[in-house]
Amino acid sequence: MGLPRIDILVPTCGRPAALAVTLTAIGAQDYPALRIVVSDQTEGSTALGQAEVVAVLRYLRARGHQLETWHHLPRRGMAEQRAFLLAQVQAPYCLFVDDDVILEPGLVRRLHGLLVRQGCGFVGSAVHGLSYLGQERPAQEQLTFWEDRVEPETVMPGSSAWARHHLHSAANLFHLQRRLGVPPDQERAYRVAWVGGCVMFDGAKLRAAGGFDFWPALPPEHCGEDVLAQLRVMERFGGCGMLPSGAYHMELPTTLKERRVDAPWALLPHGDPAALSASLAPAQERP
């Protein structure tokens, strides 16, 4: 039996050069059954029409990749953008990749393998910020492996588990994985608060946890929508990070300049485990 198809979902806005780099890295993956969906929210002239992106799109099609591109406007915020991409998914698994992330060859295959072995809701490959190489931060390099199967877990904003996110700052994870020396073909799952930039989901489990259906409750200018979706999946089905990671951040200026509304902090009472469970109820059942 052949490998199941994976849909790679790339939200983008105003970054044609970075998008071209990310798409080239996706094209170098050794997983054969990929479909790539790009949703561009650049106002006016789409990034999809810029020369560097057009060249890479031709390259991807020449290599036989299924490719779907959208100029998705008006902008209603990142949660709506991700909800739109999720609505395009046809495969059993989907990988969200931000438009400023470089993937190592083989990363998609490794993420899929760990997700299948664990049977959880998502596996993330946290992005390395290589401009921070050599800036050792031992206090932020705390890591707890899942010794057996990944299990459902409730993580709330401000809880003790929330502090796990420091591991994914700067080059902390890169320093740690280099010291531990875990081979790429012996991936290990570890506990996370969330993973930014590169996360593979079991599509059915993401939808069952509500996906990004909370987007109408947020103003267009917000952040943290990926975090909230992962928290909801993690409580029902479990989720983890993968060591070693194989994703690298381009460290470009953010395109989300207004960040006062942070989805999990805005929509979840802090530290109240019951609040997350309530948020998982179907919309028609919520107060």
PDB file of C-alpha atoms in Angstrom:
ATOM      1  CA  MET A   1       0.000   0.000   0.000  1.00  0.00           C
ATOM      2  CA  GLY A   2       1.318   3.456  -0.880  1.00  0.00           C
ATOM      3  CA  LEU A   3       1.952   6.250   1.570  1.00  0.00           C
ATOM      4  CA  PRO A   4      -1.076   8.397   2.470  1.00  0.00           C
ATOM      5  CA  ARG A   5      -1.212  11.833   0.895  1.00  0.00           C
ATOM      6  CA  ILE A   6      -0.227  14.830   2.990  1.00  0.00           C
ATOM      7  CA  ASP A   7      -1.516  18.327   2.270  1.00  0.00           C
ATOM      8  CA  ILE A   8       1.016  21.069   3.031  1.00  0.00           C
ATOM      9  CA  LEU A   9      -0.693  24.344   3.891  1.00  0.00           C
ATOM     10  CA  VAL A  10       1.232  27.610   3.519  1.00  0.00           C
ATOM     11  CA  PRO A  11      -0.351  30.895   4.641  1.00  0.00           C
ATOM     12  CA  THR A  12       1.495  33.915   3.255  1.00  0.00           C
ATOM     13  CA  CYS A  13       1.266  37.683   2.976  1.00  0.00           C
ATOM     14  CA  GLY A  14       3.708  40.156   1.425  1.00  0.00           C
ATOM     15  CA  ARG A  15       6.765  37.888   1.476  1.00  0.00           C
ATOM     16  CA  PRO A  16       7.449  36.661  -2.068  1.00  0.00           C
ATOM     17  CA  ALA A  17      11.180  36.021  -1.524  1.00  0.00           C
ATOM     18  CA  ALA A  18      10.651  34.132   1.732  1.00  0.00           C
ATOM     19  CA  LEU A  19       7.736  32.204   0.232  1.00  0.00           C
ATOM     20  CA  ALA A  20       9.950  31.120  -2.656  1.00  0.00           C
ATOM     21  CA  VAL A  21      12.560  29.780  -0.227  1.00  0.00           C
ATOM     22  CA  THR A  22       9.953  27.911   1.822  1.00  0.00           C
ATOM     23  CA  LEU A  23       8.351  26.362  -1.260  1.00  0.00           C
ATOM     24  CA  THR A  24      11.757  25.300  -2.602  1.00  0.00           C
ATOM     25  CA  ALA A  25      12.466  23.502   0.682  1.00  0.00           C
ATOM     26  CA  ILE A  26       9.079  21.794   0.472  1.00  0.00           C
ATOM     27  CA  GLY A  27       9.932  20.703  -3.064  1.00  0.00           C
ATOM     28  CA  ALA A  28      13.109  19.039  -1.776  1.00  0.00           C
ATOM     29  CA  GLN A  29      11.200  16.694   0.541  1.00  0.00           C
ATOM     30  CA  ASP A  30      11.536  12.966  -0.045  1.00  0.00           C
ATOM     31  CA  TYR A  31       7.901  12.184   0.770  1.00  0.00           C
ATOM     32  CA  PRO A  32       6.307  11.391  -2.603  1.00  0.00           C
ATOM     33  CA  ALA A  33       2.604  11.998  -1.939  1.00  0.00           C
ATOM     34  CA  LEU A  34       2.414  15.741  -1.306  1.00  0.00           C
ATOM     35  CA  ARG A  35      -0.199  18.289  -2.290  1.00  0.00           C
ATOM     36  CA  ILE A  36       0.746  21.917  -1.650  1.00  0.00           C
ATOM     37  CA  VAL A  37      -1.862  24.596  -0.957  1.00  0.00           C
ATOM     38  CA  VAL A  38      -0.793  28.250  -0.726  1.00  0.00           C
ATOM     39  CA  SER A  39      -3.138  30.995   0.475  1.00  0.00           C
ATOM     40  CA  ASP A  40      -1.826  34.502  -0.207  1.00  0.00           C
ATOM     41  CA  GLN A  41      -3.351  37.526   1.506  1.00  0.00           C
ATOM     42  CA  THR A  42      -1.098  40.170  -0.037  1.00  0.00           C
ATOM     43  CA  GLU A  43      -3.163  43.259  -0.795  1.00  0.00           C
ATOM     44  CA  GLY A  44      -3.109  44.413  -4.410  1.00  0.00           C
ATOM     45  CA  SER A  45      -0.520  42.578  -6.510  1.00  0.00           C
ATOM     46  CA  THR A  46      -0.356  39.007  -5.240  1.00  0.00           C
ATOM     47  CA  ALA A  47       2.939  37.504  -4.105  1.00  0.00           C
ATOM     48  CA  LEU A  48       1.997  34.520  -6.249  1.00  0.00           C
ATOM     49  CA  GLY A  49       2.675  36.620  -9.356  1.00  0.00           C
ATOM     50  CA  GLN A  50       6.182  37.702  -8.359  1.00  0.00           C
ATOM     51  CA  ALA A  51       8.975  36.282 -10.519  1.00  0.00           C
ATOM     52  CA  GLU A  52      10.749  34.305  -7.788  1.00  0.00           C
ATOM     53  CA  VAL A  53       7.523  32.634  -6.686  1.00  0.00           C
ATOM     54  CA  VAL A  54       6.365  31.929 -10.240  1.00  0.00           C
ATOM     55  CA  ALA A  55       9.702  30.206 -10.943  1.00  0.00           C
ATOM     56  CA  VAL A  56       9.367  27.942  -7.906  1.00  0.00           C
ATOM     57  CA  LEU A  57       5.744  27.118  -8.704  1.00  0.00           C
ATOM     58  CA  ARG A  58       6.873  26.012 -12.170  1.00  0.00           C
ATOM     59  CA  TYR A  59       9.596  23.905 -10.561  1.00  0.00           C
ATOM     60  CA  LEU A  60       7.122  22.222  -8.213  1.00  0.00           C
ATOM     61  CA  ARG A  61       4.709  21.420 -11.010  1.00  0.00           C
ATOM     62  CA  ALA A  62       7.552  20.087 -13.183  1.00  0.00           C
ATOM     63  CA  ARG A  63       8.456  17.706 -10.368  1.00  0.00           C
ATOM     64  CA  GLY A  64       4.910  16.380 -10.349  1.00  0.00           C
ATOM     65  CA  HIS A  65       3.593  18.003  -7.174  1.00  0.00           C
ATOM     66  CA  GLN A  66      -0.090  18.773  -6.949  1.00  0.00           C
ATOM     67  CA  LEU A  67      -0.324  22.501  -6.383  1.00  0.00           C
ATOM     68  CA  GLU A  68      -3.205  24.800  -5.503  1.00  0.00           C
ATOM     69  CA  THR A  69      -2.872  28.566  -5.016  1.00  0.00           C
ATOM     70  CA  TRP A  70      -5.385  31.084  -3.714  1.00  0.00           C
ATOM     71  CA  HIS A  71      -5.439  34.870  -3.451  1.00  0.00           C
ATOM     72  CA  HIS A  72      -7.639  34.892  -0.369  1.00  0.00           C
ATOM     73  CA  LEU A  73      -9.047  38.324   0.505  1.00  0.00           C
ATOM     74  CA  PRO A  74     -10.262  40.246   2.409  1.00  0.00           C
ATOM     75  CA  ARG A  75      -7.995  39.667   5.392  1.00  0.00           C
ATOM     76  CA  ARG A  76      -9.960  38.669   8.474  1.00  0.00           C
ATOM     77  CA  GLY A  77      -7.019  37.566  10.591  1.00  0.00           C
ATOM     78  CA  MET A  78      -4.733  34.552  10.793  1.00  0.00           C
ATOM     79  CA  ALA A  79      -7.328  32.316  12.436  1.00  0.00           C
ATOM     80  CA  GLU A  80      -9.659  32.797   9.460  1.00  0.00           C
ATOM     81  CA  GLN A  81      -6.728  32.306   7.077  1.00  0.00           C
ATOM     82  CA  ARG A  82      -5.898  28.978   8.719  1.00  0.00           C
ATOM     83  CA  ALA A  83      -9.575  27.981   8.798  1.00  0.00           C
ATOM     84  CA  PHE A  84      -9.705  28.662   5.047  1.00  0.00           C
ATOM     85  CA  LEU A  85      -6.648  26.483   4.438  1.00  0.00           C
ATOM     86  CA  LEU A  86      -8.044  23.682   6.587  1.00  0.00           C
ATOM     87  CA  ALA A  87     -11.241  23.784   4.510  1.00  0.00           C
ATOM     88  CA  GLN A  88      -9.145  22.972   1.420  1.00  0.00           C
ATOM     89  CA  VAL A  89      -7.647  19.816   2.946  1.00  0.00           C
ATOM     90  CA  GLN A  90      -8.409  16.575   1.140  1.00  0.00           C
ATOM     91  CA  ALA A  91      -5.731  14.338   2.673  1.00  0.00           C
ATOM     92  CA  PRO A  92      -5.818  12.527   6.032  1.00  0.00           C
ATOM     93  CA  TYR A  93      -2.834  14.562   7.271  1.00  0.00           C
ATOM     94  CA  CYS A  94      -2.026  18.230   6.896  1.00  0.00           C
ATOM     95  CA  LEU A  95       1.146  20.173   7.631  1.00  0.00           C
ATOM     96  CA  PHE A  96       0.929  23.897   8.352  1.00  0.00           C
ATOM     97  CA  VAL A  97       4.191  25.610   7.363  1.00  0.00           C
ATOM     98  CA  ASP A  98       4.662  29.352   7.823  1.00  0.00           C
ATOM     99  CA  ASP A  99       6.063  31.323   4.892  1.00  0.00           C
ATOM    100  CA  ASP A 100       9.370  32.058   6.659  1.00  0.00           C
ATOM    101  CA  VAL A 101      10.439  28.504   7.518  1.00  0.00           C
ATOM    102  CA  ILE A 102      13.114  26.320   5.898  1.00  0.00           C
ATOM    103  CA  LEU A 103      12.603  22.553   6.124  1.00  0.00           C
ATOM    104  CA  GLU A 104      15.373  19.986   6.114  1.00  0.00           C
ATOM    105  CA  PRO A 105      15.004  17.294   3.449  1.00  0.00           C
ATOM    106  CA  GLY A 106      13.213  14.353   5.028  1.00  0.00           C
ATOM    107  CA  LEU A 107      11.361  16.400   7.635  1.00  0.00           C
ATOM    108  CA  VAL A 108       7.871  15.731   6.274  1.00  0.00           C
ATOM    109  CA  ARG A 109       8.534  11.996   6.259  1.00  0.00           C
ATOM    110  CA  ARG A 110       9.857  12.098   9.841  1.00  0.00           C
ATOM    111  CA  LEU A 111       6.908  14.133  11.127  1.00  0.00           C
ATOM    112  CA  HIS A 112       4.449  11.764   9.498  1.00  0.00           C
ATOM    113  CA  GLY A 113       6.222   8.701  10.872  1.00  0.00           C
ATOM    114  CA  LEU A 114       6.168   9.985  14.452  1.00  0.00           C
ATOM    115  CA  LEU A 115       2.543  11.115  14.180  1.00  0.00           C
ATOM    116  CA  VAL A 116       1.464   7.680  12.961  1.00  0.00           C
ATOM    117  CA  ARG A 117       3.479   5.852  15.620  1.00  0.00           C
ATOM    118  CA  GLN A 118       2.094   7.994  18.415  1.00  0.00           C
ATOM    119  CA  GLY A 119      -1.472   8.170  17.120  1.00  0.00           C
ATOM    120  CA  CYS A 120      -1.873  11.643  18.622  1.00  0.00           C
ATOM    121  CA  GLY A 121      -3.410  14.815  17.217  1.00  0.00           C
ATOM    122  CA  PHE A 122      -0.304  16.689  16.108  1.00  0.00           C
ATOM    123  CA  VAL A 123       3.485  16.597  15.962  1.00  0.00           C
ATOM    124  CA  GLY A 124       5.456  19.814  15.620  1.00  0.00           C
ATOM    125  CA  SER A 125       8.970  20.607  14.464  1.00  0.00           C
ATOM    126  CA  ALA A 126       9.943  23.737  16.387  1.00  0.00           C
ATOM    127  CA  VAL A 127      11.867  26.325  14.382  1.00  0.00           C
ATOM    128  CA  HIS A 128      15.511  27.134  15.172  1.00  0.00           C
ATOM    129  CA  GLY A 129      16.684  30.744  15.260  1.00  0.00           C
ATOM    130  CA  LEU A 130      20.279  30.332  14.140  1.00  0.00           C
ATOM    131  CA  SER A 131      21.220  33.967  14.728  1.00  0.00           C
ATOM    132  CA  TYR A 132      21.266  32.952  18.406  1.00  0.00           C
ATOM    133  CA  LEU A 133      23.830  30.170  18.002  1.00  0.00           C
ATOM    134  CA  GLY A 134      26.223  30.223  20.926  1.00  0.00           C
ATOM    135  CA  GLN A 135      23.838  32.097  23.211  1.00  0.00           C
ATOM    136  CA  GLU A 136      23.395  29.307  25.737  1.00  0.00           C
ATOM    137  CA  ARG A 137      20.334  29.589  27.992  1.00  0.00           C
ATOM    138  CA  PRO A 138      20.351  26.477  30.218  1.00  0.00           C
ATOM    139  CA  ALA A 139      17.369  27.650  32.266  1.00  0.00           C
ATOM    140  CA  GLN A 140      15.248  27.629  29.075  1.00  0.00           C
ATOM    141  CA  GLU A 141      16.394  24.216  27.857  1.00  0.00           C
ATOM    142  CA  GLN A 142      14.192  22.094  30.091  1.00  0.00           C
ATOM    143  CA  LEU A 143      12.717  19.153  28.185  1.00  0.00           C
ATOM    144  CA  THR A 144      10.547  16.216  29.215  1.00  0.00           C
ATOM    145  CA  PHE A 145      10.271  13.260  26.845  1.00  0.00           C
ATOM    146  CA  TRP A 146       7.149  11.187  26.485  1.00  0.00           C
ATOM    147  CA  GLU A 147       8.573   7.851  27.580  1.00  0.00           C
ATOM    148  CA  ASP A 148       5.684   5.833  26.206  1.00  0.00           C
ATOM    149  CA  ARG A 149       2.672   6.989  24.196  1.00  0.00           C
ATOM    150  CA  VAL A 150       1.704  10.626  23.906  1.00  0.00           C
ATOM    151  CA  GLU A 151      -1.435  11.151  25.974  1.00  0.00           C
ATOM    152  CA  PRO A 152      -4.074  13.897  26.062  1.00  0.00           C
ATOM    153  CA  GLU A 153      -2.990  16.780  28.256  1.00  0.00           C
ATOM    154  CA  THR A 154      -4.517  20.092  29.322  1.00  0.00           C
ATOM    155  CA  VAL A 155      -2.198  23.105  29.107  1.00  0.00           C
ATOM    156  CA  MET A 156      -3.613  26.501  30.033  1.00  0.00           C
ATOM    157  CA  PRO A 157      -2.193  30.011  29.673  1.00  0.00           C
ATOM    158  CA  GLY A 158      -0.169  30.868  32.748  1.00  0.00           C
ATOM    159  CA  SER A 159       0.056  27.280  34.031  1.00  0.00           C
ATOM    160  CA  SER A 160       3.359  25.648  34.951  1.00  0.00           C
ATOM    161  CA  ALA A 161       3.282  23.663  31.691  1.00  0.00           C
ATOM    162  CA  TRP A 162       2.934  26.942  29.778  1.00  0.00           C
ATOM    163  CA  ALA A 163       6.594  27.719  30.557  1.00  0.00           C
ATOM    164  CA  ARG A 164       7.649  24.897  28.223  1.00  0.00           C
ATOM    165  CA  HIS A 165       7.419  27.387  25.357  1.00  0.00           C
ATOM    166  CA  HIS A 166      10.804  28.860  26.363  1.00  0.00           C
ATOM    167  CA  LEU A 167      12.496  25.776  24.912  1.00  0.00           C
ATOM    168  CA  HIS A 168      11.474  26.957  21.436  1.00  0.00           C
ATOM    169  CA  SER A 169      12.935  30.460  21.776  1.00  0.00           C
ATOM    170  CA  ALA A 170      16.150  31.562  20.029  1.00  0.00           C
ATOM    171  CA  ALA A 171      18.422  28.531  19.392  1.00  0.00           C
ATOM    172  CA  ASN A 172      17.632  26.736  22.666  1.00  0.00           C
ATOM    173  CA  LEU A 173      16.312  23.565  21.051  1.00  0.00           C
ATOM    174  CA  PHE A 174      19.173  23.463  18.550  1.00  0.00           C
ATOM    175  CA  HIS A 175      21.760  23.648  21.349  1.00  0.00           C
ATOM    176  CA  LEU A 176      19.957  20.947  23.335  1.00  0.00           C
ATOM    177  CA  GLN A 177      19.480  18.503  20.470  1.00  0.00           C
ATOM    178  CA  ARG A 178      23.118  18.899  19.452  1.00  0.00           C
ATOM    179  CA  ARG A 179      24.219  17.930  22.978  1.00  0.00           C
ATOM    180  CA  LEU A 180      21.773  15.019  23.220  1.00  0.00           C
ATOM    181  CA  GLY A 181      22.754  13.662  19.816  1.00  0.00           C
ATOM    182  CA  VAL A 182      19.442  11.937  19.037  1.00  0.00           C
ATOM    183  CA  PRO A 183      19.741  10.581  15.453  1.00  0.00           C
ATOM    184  CA  PRO A 184      17.158  11.844  12.933  1.00  0.00           C
ATOM    185  CA  ASP A 185      15.974   8.291  12.301  1.00  0.00           C
ATOM    186  CA  GLN A 186      15.278   7.730  16.026  1.00  0.00           C
ATOM    187  CA  GLU A 187      12.925  10.633  16.672  1.00  0.00           C
ATOM    188  CA  ARG A 188      11.631  11.173  20.178  1.00  0.00           C
ATOM    189  CA  ALA A 189       8.420  12.892  21.257  1.00  0.00           C
ATOM    190  CA  TYR A 190       8.518  15.513  23.987  1.00  0.00           C
ATOM    191  CA  ARG A 191       5.966  17.531  25.943  1.00  0.00           C
ATOM    192  CA  VAL A 192       5.126  20.986  24.615  1.00  0.00           C
ATOM    193  CA  ALA A 193       3.004  23.988  25.414  1.00  0.00           C
ATOM    194  CA  TRP A 194       2.715  24.583  21.675  1.00  0.00           C
ATOM    195  CA  VAL A 195       4.853  24.549  18.534  1.00  0.00           C
ATOM    196  CA  GLY A 196       5.086  27.459  16.115  1.00  0.00           C
ATOM    197  CA  GLY A 197       5.797  27.491  12.391  1.00  0.00           C
ATOM    198  CA  CYS A 198       5.745  23.828  11.364  1.00  0.00           C
ATOM    199  CA  VAL A 199       3.065  21.468  12.712  1.00  0.00           C
ATOM    200  CA  MET A 200       1.545  18.317  11.212  1.00  0.00           C
ATOM    201  CA  PHE A 201      -1.990  17.375  12.243  1.00  0.00           C
ATOM    202  CA  ASP A 202      -4.181  14.364  11.895  1.00  0.00           C
ATOM    203  CA  GLY A 203      -6.833  16.243   9.928  1.00  0.00           C
ATOM    204  CA  ALA A 204      -9.822  14.421  11.413  1.00  0.00           C
ATOM    205  CA  LYS A 205      -8.627  15.104  14.955  1.00  0.00           C
ATOM    206  CA  LEU A 206      -7.986  18.771  14.236  1.00  0.00           C
ATOM    207  CA  ARG A 207     -11.519  19.126  12.878  1.00  0.00           C
ATOM    208  CA  ALA A 208     -12.995  17.159  15.793  1.00  0.00           C
ATOM    209  CA  ALA A 209     -11.350  19.613  18.202  1.00  0.00           C
ATOM    210  CA  GLY A 210     -12.941  22.520  16.361  1.00  0.00           C
ATOM    211  CA  GLY A 211     -10.113  23.495  14.032  1.00  0.00           C
ATOM    212  CA  PHE A 212      -9.997  27.293  13.843  1.00  0.00           C
ATOM    213  CA  ASP A 213     -13.743  27.754  14.227  1.00  0.00           C
ATOM    214  CA  PHE A 214     -13.141  30.378  16.912  1.00  0.00           C
ATOM    215  CA  TRP A 215     -11.980  32.928  14.341  1.00  0.00           C
ATOM    216  CA  PRO A 216     -15.191  35.053  14.388  1.00  0.00           C
ATOM    217  CA  ALA A 217     -14.603  35.722  18.107  1.00  0.00           C
ATOM    218  CA  LEU A 218     -11.313  37.486  17.353  1.00  0.00           C
ATOM    219  CA  PRO A 219     -10.629  40.867  15.766  1.00  0.00           C
ATOM    220  CA  PRO A 220      -8.727  40.752  12.458  1.00  0.00           C
ATOM    221  CA  GLU A 221      -5.525  41.844  14.213  1.00  0.00           C
ATOM    222  CA  HIS A 222      -4.587  39.018  16.540  1.00  0.00           C
ATOM    223  CA  CYS A 223      -1.962  36.352  17.147  1.00  0.00           C
ATOM    224  CA  GLY A 224      -1.823  32.981  18.906  1.00  0.00           C
ATOM    225  CA  GLU A 225      -4.496  31.300  16.783  1.00  0.00           C
ATOM    226  CA  ASP A 226      -2.191  28.343  16.121  1.00  0.00           C
ATOM    227  CA  VAL A 227      -1.547  28.028  19.856  1.00  0.00           C
ATOM    228  CA  LEU A 228      -5.242  27.880  20.726  1.00  0.00           C
ATOM    229  CA  ALA A 229      -5.954  25.255  18.065  1.00  0.00           C
ATOM    230  CA  GLN A 230      -3.107  23.110  19.365  1.00  0.00           C
ATOM    231  CA  LEU A 231      -4.300  23.416  22.976  1.00  0.00           C
ATOM    232  CA  ARG A 232      -7.722  22.147  21.959  1.00  0.00           C
ATOM    233  CA  VAL A 233      -6.264  19.227  19.998  1.00  0.00           C
ATOM    234  CA  MET A 234      -3.828  18.403  22.796  1.00  0.00           C
ATOM    235  CA  GLU A 235      -6.554  18.124  25.415  1.00  0.00           C
ATOM    236  CA  ARG A 236      -8.565  15.623  23.389  1.00  0.00           C
ATOM    237  CA  PHE A 237      -5.935  13.666  21.481  1.00  0.00           C
ATOM    238  CA  GLY A 238      -2.479  14.665  22.703  1.00  0.00           C
ATOM    239  CA  GLY A 239       0.262  16.468  20.833  1.00  0.00           C
ATOM    240  CA  CYS A 240       4.045  16.648  20.985  1.00  0.00           C
ATOM    241  CA  GLY A 241       7.233  18.126  19.639  1.00  0.00           C
ATOM    242  CA  MET A 242       9.753  16.073  17.679  1.00  0.00           C
ATOM    243  CA  LEU A 243      13.441  15.821  18.565  1.00  0.00           C
ATOM    244  CA  PRO A 244      15.529  16.383  16.574  1.00  0.00           C
ATOM    245  CA  SER A 245      13.672  19.146  14.819  1.00  0.00           C
ATOM    246  CA  GLY A 246      14.422  20.010  11.220  1.00  0.00           C
ATOM    247  CA  ALA A 247      12.852  23.439  10.766  1.00  0.00           C
ATOM    248  CA  TYR A 248      14.677  26.771  10.657  1.00  0.00           C
ATOM    249  CA  HIS A 249      13.259  30.253  11.082  1.00  0.00           C
ATOM    250  CA  MET A 250      14.287  32.954   8.600  1.00  0.00           C
ATOM    251  CA  GLU A 251      13.902  35.476  11.441  1.00  0.00           C
ATOM    252  CA  LEU A 252      12.233  38.087   9.269  1.00  0.00           C
ATOM    253  CA  PRO A 253      10.217  40.958  10.761  1.00  0.00           C
ATOM    254  CA  THR A 254       6.718  39.818  11.681  1.00  0.00           C
ATOM    255  CA  THR A 255       3.851  40.658   9.353  1.00  0.00           C
ATOM    256  CA  LEU A 256       1.528  40.647  12.403  1.00  0.00           C
ATOM    257  CA  LYS A 257       2.539  43.966  13.913  1.00  0.00           C
ATOM    258  CA  GLU A 258      -0.547  44.375  16.117  1.00  0.00           C
ATOM    259  CA  ARG A 259      -0.336  41.590  18.721  1.00  0.00           C
ATOM    260  CA  ARG A 260      -2.319  42.895  21.676  1.00  0.00           C
ATOM    261  CA  VAL A 261      -5.028  40.255  21.178  1.00  0.00           C
ATOM    262  CA  ASP A 262      -3.454  36.849  21.810  1.00  0.00           C
ATOM    263  CA  ALA A 263      -6.050  34.137  21.086  1.00  0.00           C
ATOM    264  CA  PRO A 264      -5.524  31.763  24.052  1.00  0.00           C
ATOM    265  CA  TRP A 265      -5.246  34.627  26.525  1.00  0.00           C
ATOM    266  CA  ALA A 266      -8.266  36.369  25.011  1.00  0.00           C
ATOM    267  CA  LEU A 267     -10.573  33.358  24.756  1.00  0.00           C
ATOM    268  CA  LEU A 268      -9.543  31.132  27.677  1.00  0.00           C
ATOM    269  CA  PRO A 269      -9.761  32.090  31.355  1.00  0.00           C
ATOM    270  CA  HIS A 270      -6.193  31.731  32.575  1.00  0.00           C
ATOM    271  CA  GLY A 271      -5.313  28.605  34.498  1.00  0.00           C
ATOM    272  CA  ASP A 272      -8.859  27.167  34.476  1.00  0.00           C
ATOM    273  CA  PRO A 273      -8.721  23.619  33.022  1.00  0.00           C
ATOM    274  CA  ALA A 274     -12.520  23.480  32.722  1.00  0.00           C
ATOM    275  CA  ALA A 275     -12.453  26.444  30.348  1.00  0.00           C
ATOM    276  CA  LEU A 276     -10.583  24.544  27.663  1.00  0.00           C
ATOM    277  CA  SER A 277     -12.975  21.611  27.873  1.00  0.00           C
ATOM    278  CA  ALA A 278     -15.906  23.985  27.487  1.00  0.00           C
ATOM    279  CA  SER A 279     -14.302  25.511  24.413  1.00  0.00           C
ATOM    280  CA  LEU A 280     -14.265  22.096  22.757  1.00  0.00           C
ATOM    281  CA  ALA A 281     -18.064  21.788  22.787  1.00  0.00           C
ATOM    282  CA  PRO A 282     -19.807  22.237  19.446  1.00  0.00           C
ATOM    283  CA  ALA A 283     -20.688  25.855  18.807  1.00  0.00           C
ATOM    284  CA  GLN A 284     -24.412  25.253  19.178  1.00  0.00           C
ATOM    285  CA  GLU A 285     -23.845  23.827  22.682  1.00  0.00           C
ATOM    286  CA  ARG A 286     -21.720  26.658  24.011  1.00  0.00           C
ATOM    287  CA  PRO A 287     -23.231  29.356  26.254  1.00  0.00           C
TER     288      PRO A 287
END
